XYZ file of C-alpha atoms in Angstrom:
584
model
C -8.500 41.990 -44.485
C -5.470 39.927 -43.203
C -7.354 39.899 -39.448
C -10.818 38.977 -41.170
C -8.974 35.909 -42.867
C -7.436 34.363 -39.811
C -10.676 34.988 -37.951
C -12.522 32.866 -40.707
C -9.589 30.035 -40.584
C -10.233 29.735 -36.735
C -13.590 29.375 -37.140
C -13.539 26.923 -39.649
C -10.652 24.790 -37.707
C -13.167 25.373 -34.617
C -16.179 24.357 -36.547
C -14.073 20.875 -38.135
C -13.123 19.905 -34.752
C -16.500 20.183 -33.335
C -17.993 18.489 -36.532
C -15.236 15.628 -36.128
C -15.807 15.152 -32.027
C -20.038 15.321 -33.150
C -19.497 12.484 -35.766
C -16.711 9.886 -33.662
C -19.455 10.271 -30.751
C -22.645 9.910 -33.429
C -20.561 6.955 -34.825
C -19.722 4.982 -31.522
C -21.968 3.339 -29.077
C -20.714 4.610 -25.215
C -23.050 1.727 -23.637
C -20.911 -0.434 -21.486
C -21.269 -4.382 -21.399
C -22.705 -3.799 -18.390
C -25.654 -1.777 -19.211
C -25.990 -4.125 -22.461
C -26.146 -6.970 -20.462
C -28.466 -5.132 -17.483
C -25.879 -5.606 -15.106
C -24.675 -9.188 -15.212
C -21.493 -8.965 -16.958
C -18.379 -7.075 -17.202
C -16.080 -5.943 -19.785
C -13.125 -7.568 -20.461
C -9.483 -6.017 -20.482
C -9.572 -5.693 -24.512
C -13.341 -3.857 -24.235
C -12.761 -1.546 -21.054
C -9.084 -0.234 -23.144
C -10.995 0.483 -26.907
C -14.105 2.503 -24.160
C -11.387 4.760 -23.034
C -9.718 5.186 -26.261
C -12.943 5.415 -28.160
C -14.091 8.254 -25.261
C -10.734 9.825 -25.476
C -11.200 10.459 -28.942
C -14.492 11.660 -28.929
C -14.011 14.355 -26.053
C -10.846 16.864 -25.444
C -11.187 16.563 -22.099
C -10.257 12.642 -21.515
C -6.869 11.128 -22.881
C -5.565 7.594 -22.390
C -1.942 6.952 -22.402
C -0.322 3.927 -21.909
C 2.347 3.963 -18.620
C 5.019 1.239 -17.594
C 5.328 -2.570 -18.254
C 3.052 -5.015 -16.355
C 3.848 -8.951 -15.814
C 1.519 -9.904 -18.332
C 3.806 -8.191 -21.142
C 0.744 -5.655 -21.708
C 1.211 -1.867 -20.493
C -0.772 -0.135 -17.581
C -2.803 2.529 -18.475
C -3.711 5.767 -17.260
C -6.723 7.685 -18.375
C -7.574 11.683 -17.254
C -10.331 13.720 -17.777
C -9.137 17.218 -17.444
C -11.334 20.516 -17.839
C -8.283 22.499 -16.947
C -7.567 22.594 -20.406
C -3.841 21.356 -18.900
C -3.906 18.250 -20.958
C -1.675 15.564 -19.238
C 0.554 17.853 -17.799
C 0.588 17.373 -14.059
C 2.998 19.857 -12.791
C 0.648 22.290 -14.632
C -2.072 20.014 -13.173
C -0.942 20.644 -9.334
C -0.830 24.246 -9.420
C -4.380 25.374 -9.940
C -6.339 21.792 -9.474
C -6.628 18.992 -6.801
C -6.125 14.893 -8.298
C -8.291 12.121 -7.996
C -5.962 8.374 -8.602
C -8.905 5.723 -8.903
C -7.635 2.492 -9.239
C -9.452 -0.099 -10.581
C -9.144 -4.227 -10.808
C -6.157 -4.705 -8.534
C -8.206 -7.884 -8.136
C -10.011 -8.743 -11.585
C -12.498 -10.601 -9.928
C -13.695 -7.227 -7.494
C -14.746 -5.725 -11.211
C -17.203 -3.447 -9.671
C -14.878 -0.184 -9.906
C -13.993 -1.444 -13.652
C -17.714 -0.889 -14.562
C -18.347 2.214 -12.478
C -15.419 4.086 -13.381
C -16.394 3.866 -17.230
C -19.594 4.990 -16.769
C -18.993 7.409 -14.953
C -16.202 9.174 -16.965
C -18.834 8.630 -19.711
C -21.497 10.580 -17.597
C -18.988 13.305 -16.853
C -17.820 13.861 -20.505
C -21.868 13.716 -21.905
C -22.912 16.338 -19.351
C -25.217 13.571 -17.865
C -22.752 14.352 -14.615
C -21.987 17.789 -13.499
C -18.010 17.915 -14.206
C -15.245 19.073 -11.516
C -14.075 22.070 -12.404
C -11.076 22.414 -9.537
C -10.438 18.835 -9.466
C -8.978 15.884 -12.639
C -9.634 12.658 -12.870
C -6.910 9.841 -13.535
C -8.046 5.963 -13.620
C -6.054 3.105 -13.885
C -8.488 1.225 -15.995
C -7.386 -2.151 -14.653
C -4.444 -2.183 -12.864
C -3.870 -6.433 -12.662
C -3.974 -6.873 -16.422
C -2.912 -10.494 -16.193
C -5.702 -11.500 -13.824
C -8.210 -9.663 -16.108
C -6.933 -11.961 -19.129
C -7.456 -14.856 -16.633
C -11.227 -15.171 -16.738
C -12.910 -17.731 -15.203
C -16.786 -17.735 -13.443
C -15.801 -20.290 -10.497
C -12.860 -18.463 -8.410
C -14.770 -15.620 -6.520
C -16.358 -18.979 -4.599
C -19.249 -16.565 -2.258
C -19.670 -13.472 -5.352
C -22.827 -12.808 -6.238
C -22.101 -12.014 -10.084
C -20.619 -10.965 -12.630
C -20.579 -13.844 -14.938
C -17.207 -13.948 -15.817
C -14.856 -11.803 -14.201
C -10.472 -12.375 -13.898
C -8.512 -13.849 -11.092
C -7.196 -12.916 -8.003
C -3.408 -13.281 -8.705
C -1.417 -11.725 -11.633
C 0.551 -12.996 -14.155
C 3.260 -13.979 -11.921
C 0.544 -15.562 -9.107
C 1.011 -12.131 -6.980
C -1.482 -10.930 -4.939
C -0.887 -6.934 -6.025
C -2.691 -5.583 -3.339
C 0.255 -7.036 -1.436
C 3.712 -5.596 -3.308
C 3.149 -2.033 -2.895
C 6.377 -1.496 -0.896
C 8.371 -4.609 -2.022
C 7.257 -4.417 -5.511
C 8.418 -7.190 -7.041
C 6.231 -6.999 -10.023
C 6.219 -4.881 -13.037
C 2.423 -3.635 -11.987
C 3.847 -2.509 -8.941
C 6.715 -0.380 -10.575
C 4.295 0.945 -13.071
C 2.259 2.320 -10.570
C 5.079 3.816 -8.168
C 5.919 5.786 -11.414
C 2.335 6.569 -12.173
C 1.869 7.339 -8.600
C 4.385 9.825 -8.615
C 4.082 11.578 -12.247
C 0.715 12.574 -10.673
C 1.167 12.886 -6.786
C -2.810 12.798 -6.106
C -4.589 14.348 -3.379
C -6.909 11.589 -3.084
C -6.581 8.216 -3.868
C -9.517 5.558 -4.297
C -9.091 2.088 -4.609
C -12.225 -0.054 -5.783
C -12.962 -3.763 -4.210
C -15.340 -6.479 -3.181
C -14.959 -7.990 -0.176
C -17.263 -10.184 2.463
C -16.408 -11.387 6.018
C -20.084 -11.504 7.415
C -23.432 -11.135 6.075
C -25.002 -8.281 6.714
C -27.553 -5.350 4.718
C -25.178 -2.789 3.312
C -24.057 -2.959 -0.216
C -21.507 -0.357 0.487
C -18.625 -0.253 3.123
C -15.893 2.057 3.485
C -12.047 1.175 4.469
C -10.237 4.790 4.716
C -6.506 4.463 5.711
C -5.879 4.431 9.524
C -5.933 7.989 10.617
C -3.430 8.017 13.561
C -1.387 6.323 11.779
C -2.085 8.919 8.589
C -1.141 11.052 11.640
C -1.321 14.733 12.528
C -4.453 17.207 11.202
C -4.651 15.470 7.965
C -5.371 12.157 9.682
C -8.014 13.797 11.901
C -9.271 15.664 9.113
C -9.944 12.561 7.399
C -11.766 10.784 10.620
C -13.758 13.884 11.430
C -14.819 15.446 8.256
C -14.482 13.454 5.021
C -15.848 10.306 6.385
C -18.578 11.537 8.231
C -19.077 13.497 5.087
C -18.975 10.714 2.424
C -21.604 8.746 4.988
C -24.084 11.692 4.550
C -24.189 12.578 0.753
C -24.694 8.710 0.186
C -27.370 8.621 2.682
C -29.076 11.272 1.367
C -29.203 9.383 -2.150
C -30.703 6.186 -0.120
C -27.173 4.230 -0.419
C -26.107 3.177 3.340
C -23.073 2.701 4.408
C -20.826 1.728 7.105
C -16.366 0.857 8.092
C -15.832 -2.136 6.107
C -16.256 -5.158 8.610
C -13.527 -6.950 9.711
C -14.660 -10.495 10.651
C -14.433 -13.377 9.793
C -16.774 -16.634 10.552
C -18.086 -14.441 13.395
C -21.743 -12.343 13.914
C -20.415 -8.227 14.087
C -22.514 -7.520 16.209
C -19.799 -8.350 18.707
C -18.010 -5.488 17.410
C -14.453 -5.026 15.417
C -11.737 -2.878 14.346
C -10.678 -1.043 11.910
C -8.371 -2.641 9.509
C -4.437 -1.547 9.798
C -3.091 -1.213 6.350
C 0.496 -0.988 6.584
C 2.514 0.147 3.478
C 2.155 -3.218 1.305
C -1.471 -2.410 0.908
C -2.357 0.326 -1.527
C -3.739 2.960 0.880
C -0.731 2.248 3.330
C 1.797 2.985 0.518
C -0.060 6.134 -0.575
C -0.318 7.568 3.252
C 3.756 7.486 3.261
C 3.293 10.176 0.975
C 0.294 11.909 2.218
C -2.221 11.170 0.408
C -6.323 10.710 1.508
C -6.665 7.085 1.320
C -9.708 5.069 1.055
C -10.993 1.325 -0.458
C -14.490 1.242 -1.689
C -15.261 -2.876 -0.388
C -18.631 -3.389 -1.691
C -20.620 -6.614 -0.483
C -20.077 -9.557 -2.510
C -23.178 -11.751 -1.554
C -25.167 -8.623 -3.138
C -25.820 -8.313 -6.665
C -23.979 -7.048 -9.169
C -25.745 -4.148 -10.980
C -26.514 -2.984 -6.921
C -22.399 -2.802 -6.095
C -21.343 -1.389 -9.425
C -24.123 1.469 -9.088
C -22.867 1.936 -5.386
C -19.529 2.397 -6.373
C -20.736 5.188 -8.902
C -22.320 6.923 -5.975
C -19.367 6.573 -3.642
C -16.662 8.123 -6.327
C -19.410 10.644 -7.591
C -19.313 11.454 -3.723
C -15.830 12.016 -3.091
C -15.289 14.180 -6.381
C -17.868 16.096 -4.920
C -16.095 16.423 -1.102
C -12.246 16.950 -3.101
C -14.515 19.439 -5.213
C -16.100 21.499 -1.994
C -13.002 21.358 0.153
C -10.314 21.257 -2.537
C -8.130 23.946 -0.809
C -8.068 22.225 2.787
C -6.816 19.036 1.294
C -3.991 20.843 0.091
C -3.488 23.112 3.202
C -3.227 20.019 5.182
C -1.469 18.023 2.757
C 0.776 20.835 2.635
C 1.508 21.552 6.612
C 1.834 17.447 6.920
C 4.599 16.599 4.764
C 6.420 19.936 7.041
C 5.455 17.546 10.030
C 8.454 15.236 10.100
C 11.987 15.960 10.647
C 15.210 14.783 11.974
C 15.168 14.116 16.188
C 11.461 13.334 15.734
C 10.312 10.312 16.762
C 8.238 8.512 14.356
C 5.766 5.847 14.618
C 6.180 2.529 13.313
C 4.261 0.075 14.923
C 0.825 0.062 16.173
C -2.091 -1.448 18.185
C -6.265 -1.261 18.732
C -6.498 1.270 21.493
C -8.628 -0.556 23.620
C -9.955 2.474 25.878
C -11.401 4.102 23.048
C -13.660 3.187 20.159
C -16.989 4.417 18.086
C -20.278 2.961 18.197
C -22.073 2.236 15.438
C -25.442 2.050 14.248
C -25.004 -1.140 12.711
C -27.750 -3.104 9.779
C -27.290 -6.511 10.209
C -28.557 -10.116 10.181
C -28.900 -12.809 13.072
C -26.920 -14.999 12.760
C -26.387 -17.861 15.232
C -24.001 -21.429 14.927
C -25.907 -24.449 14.140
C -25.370 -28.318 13.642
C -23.529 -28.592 9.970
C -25.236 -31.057 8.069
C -22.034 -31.717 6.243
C -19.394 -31.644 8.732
C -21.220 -32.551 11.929
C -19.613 -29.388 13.462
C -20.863 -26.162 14.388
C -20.914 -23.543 12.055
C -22.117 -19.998 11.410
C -25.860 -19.288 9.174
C -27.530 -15.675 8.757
C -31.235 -15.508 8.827
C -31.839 -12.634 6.232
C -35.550 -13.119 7.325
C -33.990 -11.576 10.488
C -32.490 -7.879 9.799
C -31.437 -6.026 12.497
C -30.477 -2.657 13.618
C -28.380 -2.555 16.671
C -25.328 -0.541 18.406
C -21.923 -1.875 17.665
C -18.789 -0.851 18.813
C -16.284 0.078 16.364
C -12.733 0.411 17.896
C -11.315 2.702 14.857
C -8.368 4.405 17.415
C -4.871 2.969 17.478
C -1.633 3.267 19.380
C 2.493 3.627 18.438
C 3.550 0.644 20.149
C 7.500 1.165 18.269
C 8.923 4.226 17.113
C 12.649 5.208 15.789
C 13.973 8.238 16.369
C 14.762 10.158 12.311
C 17.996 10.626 11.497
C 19.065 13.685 9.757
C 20.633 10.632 6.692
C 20.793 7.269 5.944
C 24.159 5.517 4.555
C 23.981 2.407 2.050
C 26.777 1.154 0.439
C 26.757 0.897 -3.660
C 26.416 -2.709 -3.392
C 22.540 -2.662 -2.118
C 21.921 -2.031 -6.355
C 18.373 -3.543 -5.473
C 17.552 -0.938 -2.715
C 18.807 1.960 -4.428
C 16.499 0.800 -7.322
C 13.239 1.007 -5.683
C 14.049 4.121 -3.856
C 15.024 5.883 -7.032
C 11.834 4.332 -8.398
C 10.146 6.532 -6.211
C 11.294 9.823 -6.045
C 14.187 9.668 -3.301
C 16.779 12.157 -3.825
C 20.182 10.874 -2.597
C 23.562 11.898 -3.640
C 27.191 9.778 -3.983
C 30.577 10.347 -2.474
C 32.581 11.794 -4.751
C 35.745 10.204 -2.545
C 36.422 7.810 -0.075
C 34.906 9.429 3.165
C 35.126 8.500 6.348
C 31.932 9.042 8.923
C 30.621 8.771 12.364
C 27.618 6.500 12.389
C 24.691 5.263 14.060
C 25.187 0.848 13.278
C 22.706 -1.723 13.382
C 23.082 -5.550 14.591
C 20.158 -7.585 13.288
C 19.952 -8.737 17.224
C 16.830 -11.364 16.912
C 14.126 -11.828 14.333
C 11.297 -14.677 13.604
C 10.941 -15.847 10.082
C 7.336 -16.835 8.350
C 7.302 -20.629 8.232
C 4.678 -20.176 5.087
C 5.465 -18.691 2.004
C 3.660 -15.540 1.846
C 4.223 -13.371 -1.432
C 7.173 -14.779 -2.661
C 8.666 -14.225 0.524
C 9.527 -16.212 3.859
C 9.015 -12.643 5.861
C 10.552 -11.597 8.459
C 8.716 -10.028 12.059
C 9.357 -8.932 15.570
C 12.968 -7.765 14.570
C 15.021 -6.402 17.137
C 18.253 -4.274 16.575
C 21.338 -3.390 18.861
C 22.901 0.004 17.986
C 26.306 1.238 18.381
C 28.670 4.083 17.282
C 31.221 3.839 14.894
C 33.820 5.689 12.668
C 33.645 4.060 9.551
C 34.917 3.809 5.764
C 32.443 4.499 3.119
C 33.520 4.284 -0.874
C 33.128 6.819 -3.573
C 30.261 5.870 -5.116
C 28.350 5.170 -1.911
C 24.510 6.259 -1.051
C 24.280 9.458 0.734
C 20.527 10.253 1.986
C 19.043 12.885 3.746
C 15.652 12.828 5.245
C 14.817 16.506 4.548
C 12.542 15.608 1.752
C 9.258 14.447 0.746
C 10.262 10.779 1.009
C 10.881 11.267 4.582
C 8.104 8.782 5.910
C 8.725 6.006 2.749
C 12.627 5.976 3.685
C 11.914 5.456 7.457
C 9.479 2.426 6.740
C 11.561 1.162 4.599
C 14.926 1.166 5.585
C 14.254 0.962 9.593
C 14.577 -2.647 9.907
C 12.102 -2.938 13.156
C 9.495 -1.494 10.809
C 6.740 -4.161 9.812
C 7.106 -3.777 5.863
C 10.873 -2.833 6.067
C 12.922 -4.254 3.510
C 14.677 -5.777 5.969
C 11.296 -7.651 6.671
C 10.422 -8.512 3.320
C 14.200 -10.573 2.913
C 16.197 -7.685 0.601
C 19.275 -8.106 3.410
C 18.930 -12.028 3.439
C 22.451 -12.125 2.687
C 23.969 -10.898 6.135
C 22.004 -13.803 7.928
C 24.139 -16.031 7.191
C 27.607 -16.725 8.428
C 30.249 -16.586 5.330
C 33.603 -18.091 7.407
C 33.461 -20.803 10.169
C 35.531 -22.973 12.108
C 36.881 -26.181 12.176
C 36.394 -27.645 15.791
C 39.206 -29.278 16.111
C 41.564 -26.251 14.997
C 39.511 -23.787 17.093
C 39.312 -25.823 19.975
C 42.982 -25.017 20.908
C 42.904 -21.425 19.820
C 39.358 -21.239 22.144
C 41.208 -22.532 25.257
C 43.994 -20.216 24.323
C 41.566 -17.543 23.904
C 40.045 -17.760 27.390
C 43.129 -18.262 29.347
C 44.478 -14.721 27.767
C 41.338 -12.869 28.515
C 40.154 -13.462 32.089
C 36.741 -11.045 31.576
C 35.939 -13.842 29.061
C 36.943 -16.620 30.908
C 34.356 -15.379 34.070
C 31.589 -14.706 31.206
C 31.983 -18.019 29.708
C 31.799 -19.783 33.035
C 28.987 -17.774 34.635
C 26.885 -19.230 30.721
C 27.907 -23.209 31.412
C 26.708 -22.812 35.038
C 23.304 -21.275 34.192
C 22.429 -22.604 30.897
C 21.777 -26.099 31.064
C 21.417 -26.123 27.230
C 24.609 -24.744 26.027
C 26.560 -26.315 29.217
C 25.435 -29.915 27.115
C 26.549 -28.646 23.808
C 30.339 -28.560 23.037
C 29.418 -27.143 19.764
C 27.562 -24.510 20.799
C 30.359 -23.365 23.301
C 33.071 -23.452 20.482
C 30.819 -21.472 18.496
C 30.151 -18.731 21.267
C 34.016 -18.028 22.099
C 34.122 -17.911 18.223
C 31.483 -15.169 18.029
C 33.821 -13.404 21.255
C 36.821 -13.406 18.368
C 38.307 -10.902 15.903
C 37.902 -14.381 13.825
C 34.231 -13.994 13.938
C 33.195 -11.449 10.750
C 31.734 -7.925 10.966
C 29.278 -8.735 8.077
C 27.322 -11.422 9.955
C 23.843 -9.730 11.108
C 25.521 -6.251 10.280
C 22.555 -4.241 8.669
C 23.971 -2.171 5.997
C 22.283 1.003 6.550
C 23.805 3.119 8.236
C 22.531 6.338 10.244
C 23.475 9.755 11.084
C 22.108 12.065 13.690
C 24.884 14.581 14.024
């Protein structure tokens, strides 16, 4: 009797839920604003959050949460459909199932993946879409919330549609798609924490882009693969894009490597775009993950590149479906890849003795008279389409590599830098004492500054570093860090200062550049003189410099300032990076 009465309590609960998930779904309309509107418009920040939450709360297998601050002062959401019956537990999550990250409106106005990703959670959660059984979902719904409040129908100057879509910038005038390793916005915080609460497999990152004119609706920018490095990387140039080409051809969507020109015909060929670790896909290949931007065509129209987009992710769930446990094999044997006495990669270049060649759909195009200017420019004759061989140079060279140390040193005071690599996921530990180490130093030995603002930033490039050996003091307190973890490849980026988006680069260690304690001239100048007559070495050095340097032989300032630098007068901090390095 007691068994028959819990039996009948289950069923009812069962039969109340169904009943209440029957009557929210009966009770709200799941037609986006852009299938009301036929494909001219797109919803709005306040619209696309009440879809999820409405869908959420019609189906078990989607939940919305809301994740980390933004600039605008409105939180970043993350939304999963799950069949694993794991809810939004992702350590859970990563033992059975692969993860999907699809990010959406890093740039309001290139809405397309806003549009597509609702319908097509939709689709999944109706049946209308077969769902992945071996593989969640998580979107960010719109990831630059204070563009998306930013509407305007005049900014995206060559878009073909929608009506009204947000802005480039975010509420702080960044260009997100830019801060990924500096992140000096909110958004970008949020999403190194969101990033790493689900560690995805695969990671898809939905724009609109156009440097030429050309037929496809669709192209495809996957993360370098050399520079992804290893198996994975040639897994990803050899299977999954070849792959992701073929299922959309075989639903009639072409596509091609997004094109990167600009003001020129392709048909002259191009590379592959490098997207170092400020870019979305270059921060997510630091920790292993498949990277890819959907860049749909902007001159086509709208209801064509949102239904493209569909295809493309539908595609990929499909491929992370199929080949679920390779992605993780690899994954797996890559982040083993990397350890101390390697030497890692940080800069790179086109390798001009290889490339692909593509079959390439395009227009003629040909530079006339401007009726406006009086100069030349470029026109495309769509009357004209063409289909013609291309070469696609898509293979890169290290130009620059450091050797990995088996730690990095950084004193307390760096608060800043310890921030962001706690932020994401770094284990480090802190002298418990005063200790004193053997070290690998840096001098900041010559650099080139931006003369442009880019970013917030007056960056740094072509840095060059002098190393040397020394027994120093570190405090208790101080930043202990080995590279024996999954981090390995963020902290080497990062805190190598010859590497391109180092923070070095990006102006965290402004400070050192500039000299603290000077001279007067006429104080040193005695002391100088003094200086030269008691070391001989320095003397010859000094007057070896005047004879050959017609420059600083005519500049008495300049020649008091180099004996000064030849001092114990002159101070350690100046140009000293402080990171330090151990190997032994």
């Amino acid at each position: 009797m007691k068994n028959l009465l819990i039996l009948l309590v289950l069923v009812t609960s069962c039969s109340e839920k169904n009943n209440n998930v029957e009557n929210v779904e009966s009770k709200i309309d799941f037609t986006t604003v852009f299938e009301k509107s036929n494909g001219l418009e797109t919803a709005t920040y306040k619209e696309t959050i009440e879809f999820y939450t409405d869908l959420a709360d019609a189906y078990k297998e989607v939940s919305i949460q809301a994740i980390g601050e933004t600039d605008s002062g409105k939180p970043l959401h993350i939304v999963t459909f799950n069949m694993a019956n794991t809810g939004d537990d992702f350590d859970a999550i990563r033992r059975k199932n692969r993860i999907i990250l699809i990010n959406n409106g890093i740039h309001p106005g290139e809405s397309d993946g806003i549009d597509a990703t609702m319908m097509l959670f939709r689709d999944i959660a109706q049946g209308k879409v077969e769902a992945p059984q071996q593989t969640v979902l998580v979107t960010i719904p719109i990831y630059n919330v204070g563009g998306s409040l930013n509407r305007n129908s005049g900014t995206r100057t060559n878009q073909n549609g929608p009506k009204a879509y947000g802005f480039r910038g975010n509420a702080r005038n960044f260009d997100l798609n830019r801060d990924f390793i500096k992140a000096d916005t909110k958004n970008a915080k949020a999403f190194a924490k969101i990033f790493h609460l689900i560690q995805p497999d695969v990671f898809i990152d939905n724009h609109v882009s156009n440097g030429a004119d050309y037929q496809y609706t669709l192209t495809h920018l996957f993360t370098q693969h050399n520079k992804l490095g290893g198996k994975l990387g040639a897994y990803l140039h050899t299977q999954v894009m070849p792959e992701l080409e073929q299922k959309l051809q075989s639903k009639s969507w072409d596509i091609t490597p997004y094109v990167n020109v600009f003001n020129r015909t392709p048909e002259t060929g191009f590379s592959q775009f490098m997207d170092s670790p400020r870019y979305s896909t270059g921060y997510t290949t630091l920790f292993n993950t498949l990277g890819m931007m959907v860049e749909t065509h902007m001159l086509k129209p709208y209801k064509q590149r949102v239904e493209g987009t569909y295809e493309l992710m539908k595609s990929m769930i499909e491929i992370t479906e199929e080949q679920g446990s390779k992605i993780t094999e690899l994954r797996k044997e890559q982040a083993e890849s990397w350890s101390a006495g390697d030497y890692y990669p940080i800069a790179w270049q086109v390798d001009t003795t290889q490339s692909s060649t593509l079959k390439f759909k395009g227009y003629e195009g040909e530079m006339v008279l401007s009726e406006l200017t009086g100069a030349q420019r470029l026109k495309y004759d769509r009357s004209k389409p063409f289909t013609k061989e291309v070469s696609y140079q898509n293979y890169f060279n290290a130009t620059d590599s450091v050797m990995i140390p088996k730690a990095y040193v950084i004193p307390q005071g760096w608060h800043n830098v310890i921030n962001l690599l706690e932020l994401n996921n770094v284990a480090f530990t802190q002298f418990k004492r005063d200790t004193t180490l053997t070290v690998t130093s840096y001098k900041i030995d010559d650099y080139q500054t931006r003369r442009n603002p880019y970013e917030g930033h007056y960056s740094h490039y072509n840095t060059k570093v002098k190393s040397s050996k020394e027994k120093l003091r570190f405090n208790q307190g101080d930043y202990m860090i080995n590279t024996n973890q999954k981090a390995i490849r963020y902290l080497i980026e990062t805190l190598e200062p010859t590497a391109p988006d180092s923070f070095f680069n990006w102006n965290f260690f402004d400070t050192i550049l500039q000299q603290k304690e000077g001279f007067s001239p006429y104080v040193w100048e005695d002391k100088a003189r003094d200086l030269l007559k008691s070391n001989p070495e320095l003397q010859v050095e000094y007057n070896i410099k005047v004879s050959y340097d017609e420059d600083f032989a005519n500049n008495w300032f300049a020649q008091l300032d180099w004996i000064h630098k030849k001092s114990e007068n002159y101070e350690k901090a100046h140009l000293q990076y402080p990171v330090y390095l151990i190997y032994e």
